[in-house]
XYZ file of C-alpha atoms in Angstrom:
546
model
C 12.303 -54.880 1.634
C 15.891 -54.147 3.157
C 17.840 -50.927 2.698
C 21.277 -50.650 2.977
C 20.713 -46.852 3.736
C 17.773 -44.777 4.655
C 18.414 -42.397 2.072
C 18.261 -44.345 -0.653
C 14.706 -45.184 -0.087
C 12.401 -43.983 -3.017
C 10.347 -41.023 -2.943
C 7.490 -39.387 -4.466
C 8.327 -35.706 -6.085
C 4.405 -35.224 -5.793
C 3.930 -33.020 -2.860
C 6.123 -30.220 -1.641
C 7.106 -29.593 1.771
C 5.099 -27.608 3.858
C 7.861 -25.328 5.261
C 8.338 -24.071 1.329
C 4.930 -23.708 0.819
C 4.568 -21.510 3.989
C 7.873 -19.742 3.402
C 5.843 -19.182 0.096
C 3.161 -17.803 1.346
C 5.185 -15.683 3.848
C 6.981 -14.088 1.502
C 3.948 -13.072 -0.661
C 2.381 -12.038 2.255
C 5.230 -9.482 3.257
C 5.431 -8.264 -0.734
C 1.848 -7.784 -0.531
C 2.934 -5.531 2.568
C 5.507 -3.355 0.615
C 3.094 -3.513 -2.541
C -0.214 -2.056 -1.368
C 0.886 0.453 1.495
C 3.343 1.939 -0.997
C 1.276 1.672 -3.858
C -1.346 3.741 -1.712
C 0.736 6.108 -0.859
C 2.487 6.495 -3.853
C -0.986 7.029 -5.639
C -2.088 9.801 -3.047
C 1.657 11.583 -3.469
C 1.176 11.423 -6.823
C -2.199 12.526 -6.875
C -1.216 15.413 -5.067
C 1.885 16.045 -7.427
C 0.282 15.073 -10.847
C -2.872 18.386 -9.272
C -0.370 20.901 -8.100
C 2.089 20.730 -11.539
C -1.332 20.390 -13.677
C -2.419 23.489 -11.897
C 0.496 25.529 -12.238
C 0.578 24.408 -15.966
C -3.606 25.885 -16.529
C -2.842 28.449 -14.510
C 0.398 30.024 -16.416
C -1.949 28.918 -19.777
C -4.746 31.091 -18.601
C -2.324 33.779 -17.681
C -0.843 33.857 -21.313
C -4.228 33.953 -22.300
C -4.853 36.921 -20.546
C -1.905 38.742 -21.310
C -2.946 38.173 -25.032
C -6.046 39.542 -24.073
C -4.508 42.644 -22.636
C -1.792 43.101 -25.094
C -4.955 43.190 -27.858
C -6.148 46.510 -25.656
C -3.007 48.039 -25.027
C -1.893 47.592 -28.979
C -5.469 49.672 -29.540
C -4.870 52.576 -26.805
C -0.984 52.779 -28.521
C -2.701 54.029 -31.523
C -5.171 55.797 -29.706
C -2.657 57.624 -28.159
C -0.124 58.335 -31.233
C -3.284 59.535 -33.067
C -4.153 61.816 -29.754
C -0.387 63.354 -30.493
C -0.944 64.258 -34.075
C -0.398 68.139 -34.998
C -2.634 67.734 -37.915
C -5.307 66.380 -35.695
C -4.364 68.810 -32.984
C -4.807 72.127 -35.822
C -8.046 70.476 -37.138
C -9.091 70.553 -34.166
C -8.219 74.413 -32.794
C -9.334 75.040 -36.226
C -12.383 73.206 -37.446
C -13.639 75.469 -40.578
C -10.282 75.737 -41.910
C -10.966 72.938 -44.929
C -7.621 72.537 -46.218
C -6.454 70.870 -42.435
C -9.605 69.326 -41.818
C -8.983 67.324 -45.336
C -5.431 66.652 -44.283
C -6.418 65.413 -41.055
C -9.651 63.193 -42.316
C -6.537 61.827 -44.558
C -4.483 60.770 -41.393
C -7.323 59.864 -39.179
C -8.321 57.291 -41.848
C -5.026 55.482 -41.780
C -5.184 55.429 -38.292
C -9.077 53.631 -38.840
C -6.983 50.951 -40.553
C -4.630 50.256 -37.578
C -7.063 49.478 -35.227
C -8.407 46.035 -34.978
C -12.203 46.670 -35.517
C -11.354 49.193 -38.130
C -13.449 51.736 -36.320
C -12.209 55.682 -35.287
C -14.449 58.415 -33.756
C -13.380 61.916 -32.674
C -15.082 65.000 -31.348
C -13.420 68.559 -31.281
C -13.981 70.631 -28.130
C -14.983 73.434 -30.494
C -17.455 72.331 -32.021
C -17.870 69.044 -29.742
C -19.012 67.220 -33.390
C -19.051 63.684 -33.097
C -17.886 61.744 -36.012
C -17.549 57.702 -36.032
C -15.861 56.174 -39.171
C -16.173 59.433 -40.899
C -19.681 59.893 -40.536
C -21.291 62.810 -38.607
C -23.270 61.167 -35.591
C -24.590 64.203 -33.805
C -22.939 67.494 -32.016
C -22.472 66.616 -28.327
C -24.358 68.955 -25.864
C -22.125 68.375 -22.215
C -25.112 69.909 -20.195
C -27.366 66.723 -20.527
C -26.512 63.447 -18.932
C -25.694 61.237 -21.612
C -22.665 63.459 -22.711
C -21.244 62.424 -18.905
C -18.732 59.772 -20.598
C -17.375 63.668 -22.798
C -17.278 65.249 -19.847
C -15.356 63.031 -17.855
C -12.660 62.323 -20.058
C -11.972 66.158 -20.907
C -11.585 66.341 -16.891
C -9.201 63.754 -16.779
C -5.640 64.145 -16.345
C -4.915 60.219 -17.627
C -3.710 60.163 -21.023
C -6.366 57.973 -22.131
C -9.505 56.087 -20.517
C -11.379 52.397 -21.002
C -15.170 51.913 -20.734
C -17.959 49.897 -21.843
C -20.640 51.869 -22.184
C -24.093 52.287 -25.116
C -23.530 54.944 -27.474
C -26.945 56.947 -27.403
C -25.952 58.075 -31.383
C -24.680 54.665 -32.458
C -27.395 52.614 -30.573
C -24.782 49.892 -29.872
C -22.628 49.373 -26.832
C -18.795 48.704 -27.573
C -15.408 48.588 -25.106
C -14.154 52.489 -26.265
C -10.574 53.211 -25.884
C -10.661 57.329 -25.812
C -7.474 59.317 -25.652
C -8.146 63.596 -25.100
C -5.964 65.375 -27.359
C -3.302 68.154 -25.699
C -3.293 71.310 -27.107
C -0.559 74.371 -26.662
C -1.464 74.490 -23.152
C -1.514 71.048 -22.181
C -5.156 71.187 -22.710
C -7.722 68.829 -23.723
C -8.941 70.270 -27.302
C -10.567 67.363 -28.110
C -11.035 63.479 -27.921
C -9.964 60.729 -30.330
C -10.239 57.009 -29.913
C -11.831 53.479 -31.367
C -14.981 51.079 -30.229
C -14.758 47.563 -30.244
C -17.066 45.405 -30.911
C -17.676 42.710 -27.568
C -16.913 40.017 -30.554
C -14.443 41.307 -31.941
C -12.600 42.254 -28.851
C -12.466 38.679 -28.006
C -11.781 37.579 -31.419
C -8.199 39.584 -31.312
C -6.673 36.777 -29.288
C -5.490 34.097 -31.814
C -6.999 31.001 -29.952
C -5.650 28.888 -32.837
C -2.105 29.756 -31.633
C -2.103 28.609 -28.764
C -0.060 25.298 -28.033
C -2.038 24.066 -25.241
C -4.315 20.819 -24.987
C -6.376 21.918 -22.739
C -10.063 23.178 -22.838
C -10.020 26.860 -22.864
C -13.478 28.940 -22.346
C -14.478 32.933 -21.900
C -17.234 33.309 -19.975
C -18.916 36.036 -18.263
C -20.395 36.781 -15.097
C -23.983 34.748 -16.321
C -21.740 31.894 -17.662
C -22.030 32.612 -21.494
C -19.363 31.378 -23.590
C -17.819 34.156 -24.945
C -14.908 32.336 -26.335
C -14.074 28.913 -26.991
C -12.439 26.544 -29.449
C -15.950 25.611 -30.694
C -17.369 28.448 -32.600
C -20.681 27.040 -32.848
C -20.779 27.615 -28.611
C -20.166 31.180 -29.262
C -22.380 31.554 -31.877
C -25.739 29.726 -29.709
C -24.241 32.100 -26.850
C -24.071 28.275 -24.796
C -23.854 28.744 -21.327
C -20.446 26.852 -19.411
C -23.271 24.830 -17.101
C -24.601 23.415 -19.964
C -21.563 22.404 -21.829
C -19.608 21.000 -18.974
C -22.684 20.164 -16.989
C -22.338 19.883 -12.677
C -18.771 21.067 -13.247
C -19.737 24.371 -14.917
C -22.088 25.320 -11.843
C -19.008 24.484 -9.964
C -16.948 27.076 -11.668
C -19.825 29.341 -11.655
C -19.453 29.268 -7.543
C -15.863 29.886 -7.947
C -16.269 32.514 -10.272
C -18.289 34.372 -7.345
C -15.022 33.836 -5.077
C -12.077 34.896 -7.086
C -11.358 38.336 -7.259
C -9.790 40.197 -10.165
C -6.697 39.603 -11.695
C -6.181 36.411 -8.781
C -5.622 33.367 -10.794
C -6.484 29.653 -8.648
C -6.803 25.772 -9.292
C -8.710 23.000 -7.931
C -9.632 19.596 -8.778
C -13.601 19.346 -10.218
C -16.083 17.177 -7.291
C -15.855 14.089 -9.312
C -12.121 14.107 -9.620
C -12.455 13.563 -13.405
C -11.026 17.190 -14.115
C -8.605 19.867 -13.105
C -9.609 23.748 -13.378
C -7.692 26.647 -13.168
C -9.798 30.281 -13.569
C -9.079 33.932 -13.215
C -11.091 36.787 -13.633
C -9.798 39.217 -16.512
C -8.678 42.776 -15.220
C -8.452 44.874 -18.458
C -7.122 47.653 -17.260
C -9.601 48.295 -14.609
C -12.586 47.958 -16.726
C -15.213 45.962 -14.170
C -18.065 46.411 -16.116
C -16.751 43.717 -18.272
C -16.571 40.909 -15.273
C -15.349 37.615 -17.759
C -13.486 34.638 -16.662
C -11.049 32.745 -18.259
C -11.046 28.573 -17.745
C -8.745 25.704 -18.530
C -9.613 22.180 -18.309
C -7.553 19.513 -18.037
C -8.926 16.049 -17.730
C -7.655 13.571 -15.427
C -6.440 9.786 -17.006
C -5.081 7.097 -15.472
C -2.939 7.621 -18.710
C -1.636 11.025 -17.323
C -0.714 9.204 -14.143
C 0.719 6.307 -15.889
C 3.323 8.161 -18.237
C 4.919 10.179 -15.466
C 8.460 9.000 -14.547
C 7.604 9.118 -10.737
C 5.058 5.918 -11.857
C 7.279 4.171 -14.166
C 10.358 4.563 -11.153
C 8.109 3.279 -8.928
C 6.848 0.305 -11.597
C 10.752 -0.753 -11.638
C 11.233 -0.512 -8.014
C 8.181 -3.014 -7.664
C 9.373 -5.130 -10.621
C 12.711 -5.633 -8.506
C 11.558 -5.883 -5.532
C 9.249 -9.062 -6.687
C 12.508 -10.320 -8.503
C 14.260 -10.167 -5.299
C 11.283 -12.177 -3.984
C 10.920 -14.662 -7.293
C 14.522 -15.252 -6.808
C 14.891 -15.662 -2.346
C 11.951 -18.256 -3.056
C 13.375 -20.240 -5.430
C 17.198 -19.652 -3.835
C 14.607 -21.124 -0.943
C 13.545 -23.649 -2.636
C 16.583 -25.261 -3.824
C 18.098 -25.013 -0.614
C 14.998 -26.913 1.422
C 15.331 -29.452 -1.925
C 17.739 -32.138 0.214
C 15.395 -31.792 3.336
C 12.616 -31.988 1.353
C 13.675 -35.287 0.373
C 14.737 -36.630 3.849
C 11.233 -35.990 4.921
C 9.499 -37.885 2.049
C 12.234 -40.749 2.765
C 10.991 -40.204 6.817
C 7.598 -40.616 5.592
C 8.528 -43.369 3.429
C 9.735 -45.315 6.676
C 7.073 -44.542 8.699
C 4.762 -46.623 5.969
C 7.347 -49.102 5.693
C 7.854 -49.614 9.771
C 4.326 -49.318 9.962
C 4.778 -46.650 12.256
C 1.967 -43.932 12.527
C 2.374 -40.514 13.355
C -0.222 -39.120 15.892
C -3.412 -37.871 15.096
C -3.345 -34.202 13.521
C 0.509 -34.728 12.428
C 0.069 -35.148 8.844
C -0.305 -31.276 8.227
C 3.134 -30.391 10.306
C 6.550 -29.037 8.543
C 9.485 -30.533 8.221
C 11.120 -29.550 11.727
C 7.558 -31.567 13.467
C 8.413 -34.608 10.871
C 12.056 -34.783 12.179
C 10.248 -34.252 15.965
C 8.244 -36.995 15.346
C 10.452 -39.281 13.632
C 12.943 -38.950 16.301
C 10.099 -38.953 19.046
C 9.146 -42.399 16.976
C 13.003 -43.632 17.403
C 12.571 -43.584 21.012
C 9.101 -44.046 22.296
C 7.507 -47.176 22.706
C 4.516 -47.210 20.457
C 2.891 -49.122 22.002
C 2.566 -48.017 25.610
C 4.146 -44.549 25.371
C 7.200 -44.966 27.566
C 10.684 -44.888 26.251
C 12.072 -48.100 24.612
C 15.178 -50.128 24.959
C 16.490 -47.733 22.732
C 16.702 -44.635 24.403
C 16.960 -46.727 27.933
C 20.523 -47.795 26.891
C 21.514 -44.389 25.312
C 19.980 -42.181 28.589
C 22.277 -44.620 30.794
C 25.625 -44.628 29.035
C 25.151 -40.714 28.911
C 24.371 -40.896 32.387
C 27.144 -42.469 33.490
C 29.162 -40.513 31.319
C 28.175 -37.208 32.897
C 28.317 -37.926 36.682
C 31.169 -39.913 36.561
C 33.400 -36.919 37.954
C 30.890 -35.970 40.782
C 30.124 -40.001 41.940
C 26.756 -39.338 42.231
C 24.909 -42.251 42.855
C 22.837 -44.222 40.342
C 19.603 -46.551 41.512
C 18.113 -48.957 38.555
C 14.692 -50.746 38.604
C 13.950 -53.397 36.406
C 9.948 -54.922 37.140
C 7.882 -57.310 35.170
C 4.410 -58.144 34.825
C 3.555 -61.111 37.121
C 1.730 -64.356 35.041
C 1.641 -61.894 32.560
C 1.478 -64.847 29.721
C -1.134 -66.489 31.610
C -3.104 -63.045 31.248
C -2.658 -62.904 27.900
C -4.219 -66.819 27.478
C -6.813 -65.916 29.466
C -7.803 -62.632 27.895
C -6.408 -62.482 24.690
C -3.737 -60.278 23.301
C -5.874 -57.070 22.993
C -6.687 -56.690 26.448
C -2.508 -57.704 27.358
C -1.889 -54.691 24.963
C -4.170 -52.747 27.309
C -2.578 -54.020 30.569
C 0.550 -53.127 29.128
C -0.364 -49.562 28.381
C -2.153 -49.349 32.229
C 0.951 -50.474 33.927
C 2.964 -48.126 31.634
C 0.725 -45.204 32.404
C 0.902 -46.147 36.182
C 4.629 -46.595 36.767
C 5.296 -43.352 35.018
C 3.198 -41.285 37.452
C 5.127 -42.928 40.382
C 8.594 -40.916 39.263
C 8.551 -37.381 39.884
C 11.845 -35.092 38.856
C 12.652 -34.458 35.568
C 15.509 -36.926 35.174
C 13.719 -40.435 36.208
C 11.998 -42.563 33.695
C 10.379 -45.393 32.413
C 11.688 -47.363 29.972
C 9.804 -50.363 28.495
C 12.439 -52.941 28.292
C 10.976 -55.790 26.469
C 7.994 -57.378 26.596
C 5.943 -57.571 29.694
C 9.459 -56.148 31.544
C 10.085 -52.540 32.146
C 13.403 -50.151 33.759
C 12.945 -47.327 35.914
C 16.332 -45.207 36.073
C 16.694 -42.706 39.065
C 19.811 -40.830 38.436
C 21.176 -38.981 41.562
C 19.545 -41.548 43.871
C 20.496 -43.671 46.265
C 19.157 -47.496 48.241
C 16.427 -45.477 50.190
C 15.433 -43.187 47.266
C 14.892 -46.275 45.160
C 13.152 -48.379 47.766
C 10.402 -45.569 48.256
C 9.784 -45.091 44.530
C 9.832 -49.300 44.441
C 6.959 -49.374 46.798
C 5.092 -46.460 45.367
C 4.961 -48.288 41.926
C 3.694 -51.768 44.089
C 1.199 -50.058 45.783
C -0.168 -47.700 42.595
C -0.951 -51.257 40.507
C -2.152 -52.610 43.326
C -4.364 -49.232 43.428
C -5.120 -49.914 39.258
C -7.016 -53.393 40.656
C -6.656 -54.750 37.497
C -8.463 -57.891 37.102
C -6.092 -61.265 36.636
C -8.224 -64.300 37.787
C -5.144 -66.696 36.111
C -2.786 -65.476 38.532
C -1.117 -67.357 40.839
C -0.679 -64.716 44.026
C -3.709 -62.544 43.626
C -6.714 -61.984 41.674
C -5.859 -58.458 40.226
C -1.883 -57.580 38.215
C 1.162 -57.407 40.248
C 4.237 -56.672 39.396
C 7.795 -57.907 41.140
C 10.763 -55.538 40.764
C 14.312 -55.681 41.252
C 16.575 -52.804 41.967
C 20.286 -52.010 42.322
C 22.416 -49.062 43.522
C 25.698 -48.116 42.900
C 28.319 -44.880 42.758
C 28.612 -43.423 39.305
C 32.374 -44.365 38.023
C 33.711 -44.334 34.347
C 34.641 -48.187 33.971
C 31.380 -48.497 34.764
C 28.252 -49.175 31.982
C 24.812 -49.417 31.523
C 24.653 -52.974 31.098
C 26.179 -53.250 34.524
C 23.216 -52.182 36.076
C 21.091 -54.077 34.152
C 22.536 -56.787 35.177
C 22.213 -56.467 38.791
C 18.452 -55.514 38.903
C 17.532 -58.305 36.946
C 19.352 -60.329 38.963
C 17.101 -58.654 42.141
C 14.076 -59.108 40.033
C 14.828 -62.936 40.112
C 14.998 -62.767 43.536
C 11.709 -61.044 43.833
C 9.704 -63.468 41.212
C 11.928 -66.542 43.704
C 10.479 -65.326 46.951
C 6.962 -65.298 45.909
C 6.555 -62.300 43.174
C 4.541 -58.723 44.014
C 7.658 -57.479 45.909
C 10.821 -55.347 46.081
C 13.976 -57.208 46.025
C 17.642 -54.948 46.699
C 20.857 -56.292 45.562
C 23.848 -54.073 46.300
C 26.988 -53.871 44.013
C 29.801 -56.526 44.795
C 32.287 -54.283 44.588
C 31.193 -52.169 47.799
């Protein structure tokens, strides 16, 4: 089959090229670079964020809790204390048998009963240091024996009112007490007024249900009871916080032990599933109460996910790997016309039956054009250039040192009897004499700018630029002597009983009229000379025009 031009040979749209498919895998390699490395680091920043702002959210949560939890007290020692500045309160009490105040007073001290949140009022007038709770006598207090210490204290106090937890030896029951001592004319303590809360009902003033917070809220004390929660039913089987949030509540237990009062602090639960923050609640300096306040957050991938710091980072990815997507098909359209040169190179190598070296079928496109143009020029047979390159290398040669007249020796040798050799041993083995000879000659030239060049058939040219009658003579009889050296057998010949070869050589000064074919000319003429005068020798033949 003939083509008209190379291109138009037909191709197969089976295979892609390899320089695509490792530009391919390049390219995913470096996004894979950029992806994971930022994705890690994005993760751990974010990680780091998504813990601090969850933090600061439980911990401002817990802090309104707390201030609820405070504002409760402080609305029950307001009362306290506008009851404490009553006059009618103050006369009943300077004046305990008058009947007529004391009625007044029972009258005002009952409305102030229904203020406070547990709906509970005592008092006790210095004078007669009766103790009444909800308008009940409970018993007259005596302030020589110890348990009147908490009477005795107060009525020494110069604070306008006083906080305690403490059992009531008349009641039986112990209850958070708000007390406020009531002034008389002098300034003078002339008696005490106040409420007791109930531990449940104290908590129980905070709304929980108000709250607009998601998170897991929990009052605990110091042994890890629930105190409060949004589960009643923990309350109520007084659950402890290690066995309703398991490992994690011994964790806050620990932490409990660490924080001290009023400080409020985060941190991120051992199995990273959960963020805490805790305080301890300071009610107006009353210790012996020693709760905590919790708030969990769980961590989610979802959390993580709906930030806009992920889905920024999502887009930045997505157009990153567009840019990619895009380069690699921009890529792949541009390799598209040298894709198909390299199928049609292939295609020519099956069609010129010429074969590639072993190992070559896996190289890109830049090793196809290598070899195809090493194929162009190279003898495949015995490895040395061909007539092709031999008559390209001289015109450029001449071309080059025409302006410095540099001299230029060519050698032109062939085979001697080499038909004979091939009746006598059969084509294979004249392939291998070929490739011997081939192999020998080209170790006899040394620089860079000699070579062999098979020229056709049995014949071969050696070109020596920048070399002149002696030059060529000694590289002449190097290349007799190294076949001679090969001692390869050739019983049908005519001169010896191993290969010789005869060469011819010429020499002339490098001018621009000049060409290849010039030289050429001349050594084969020599050559003839050499194969005339007996073969396996060197003949010279100088240029006519010298």
């Amino acid at each position: 089959m003939k083509y008209n031009n190379i291109f138009s040979i037909p191709v197969s749209r089976k295979r892609q090229t390899s320089m695509r498919r490792r530009f391919i895998v390049f390219s995913s390699i470096l996004f894979l670079l950029i992806f994971i490395p930022g994705s890690v680091t994005f993760i751990i920043l974010m990680d780091q964020i998504q813990f601090d702002n969850a933090g600061h959210k439980l911990m401002q949560t817990i802090e309104i809790e707390r201030l609820k939890l405070e504002a409760s007290i402080n609305s029950e020692i307001a009362i306290a204390l506008r009851m404490a500045d009553s006059p009618l309160i103050q006369w009943h009490f300077l004046n305990p048998e008058d009947e007529d105040i004391k009625q007044i007073a029972l009258g005002e001290i009952a409305g102030y009963r229904r203020a406070f949140t547990g709906k509970n009022v005592f008092w006790v007038g210095d004078k007669d240091k009766k103790y009444y709770f909800n308008n009940e006598y409970v018993y007259t207090i005596d302030p020589s024996v110890e348990s009147s210490w908490w009477y005795n204290s107060i009525m020494k106090s110069q604070s306008p009112y006083s906080l305690n937890v403490n059992f009531d030896v008349g009641l039986k029951r112990t209850m958070v007490w708000v007390n406020a001592p009531v002034p008389g004319n002098d300034h003078k303590p002339v008696g005490i007024v106040g409420t007791g809360i109930n531990v449940s009902d104290f908590i129980n003033a905070i709304n929980y249900n108000n709250s607009d917070t998601e998170d897991e809220l929990y009052f605990f004390n110091a042994a890890g009871e629930i105190i409060k929660a949004k589960s009643i039913d923990l309350v109520e089987k007084k659950a402890n916080i290690t066995g309703v949030l398991g490992v994690t509540g011994y964790e806050i237990l620990d932490r409990a032990k660490e924080i001290k009062t009023g400080e409020i602090g985060y941190f991120k639960t051992k199995t990273k599933k959960q963020i805490i923050a805790i305080t301890s609640i300071p009610i107006s300096a009353i210790p012996a109460l020693n709760w905590y306040i919790i708030a969990v957050r769980p961590v989610t991938i979802a959390d993580f996910l709906h930030t806009g710091m992920a889905i920024l980072f999502g887009i930045m990815m997505t157009v990153i790997m567009l840019v990619f997507v895009l380069f690699n098909i921009f890529i792949t359209i541009m390799l598209e016309p040298l894709n198909q040169i390299v199928k049609t190179i292939n295609q020519t190598f099956a069609e010129w039956e010429l074969n590639p070296k072993e190992g070559e079928h896996h190289k890109d496109e830049v090793g196809t054009f290598r070899e195809f143009f090493h194929l162009t020029i190279i003898d495949q047979l015995t490895g040395v250039y061909n007539r092709r390159y031999l008559d390209g290398s001289l015109k450029k040669i001449i071309k080059f040192h025409s302006r410095t007249g540099s001299n230029l020796s060519v050698l032109l040798l062939d085979i001697d009897y080499f038909k004979k050799y091939n009746d006598t041993y059969g084509h294979g083995a004249g392939d291998d004499c070929l490739r011997a000879v081939a192999s020998a000659l080209s170790q006899c030239v040394i620089r860079d700018e000699d070579f062999v060049a098979r020229y056709g058939g049995e014949e071969f040219a050696v070109v020596l630029p920048n070399t002149d009658e002696s030059g060529a003579h000694l590289v002449a009889e190097r290349m007799l002597g190294k076949i001679r050296e090969c001692n390869i057998p050739h019983k049908a010949s005519d001169i010896a009983d191993y290969v010789t070869i005869s060469i011819g050589g010429t020499t002339d000064v490098i001018n621009h009229l000049q060409h290849g074919n010039d030289y050429i000319k001349l050594a084969d003429g020599a050559l003839y000379e050499s194969k005339k005068n007996g073969r396996n020798r060197y003949t010279f033949i100088r240029n006519r025009s010298e």
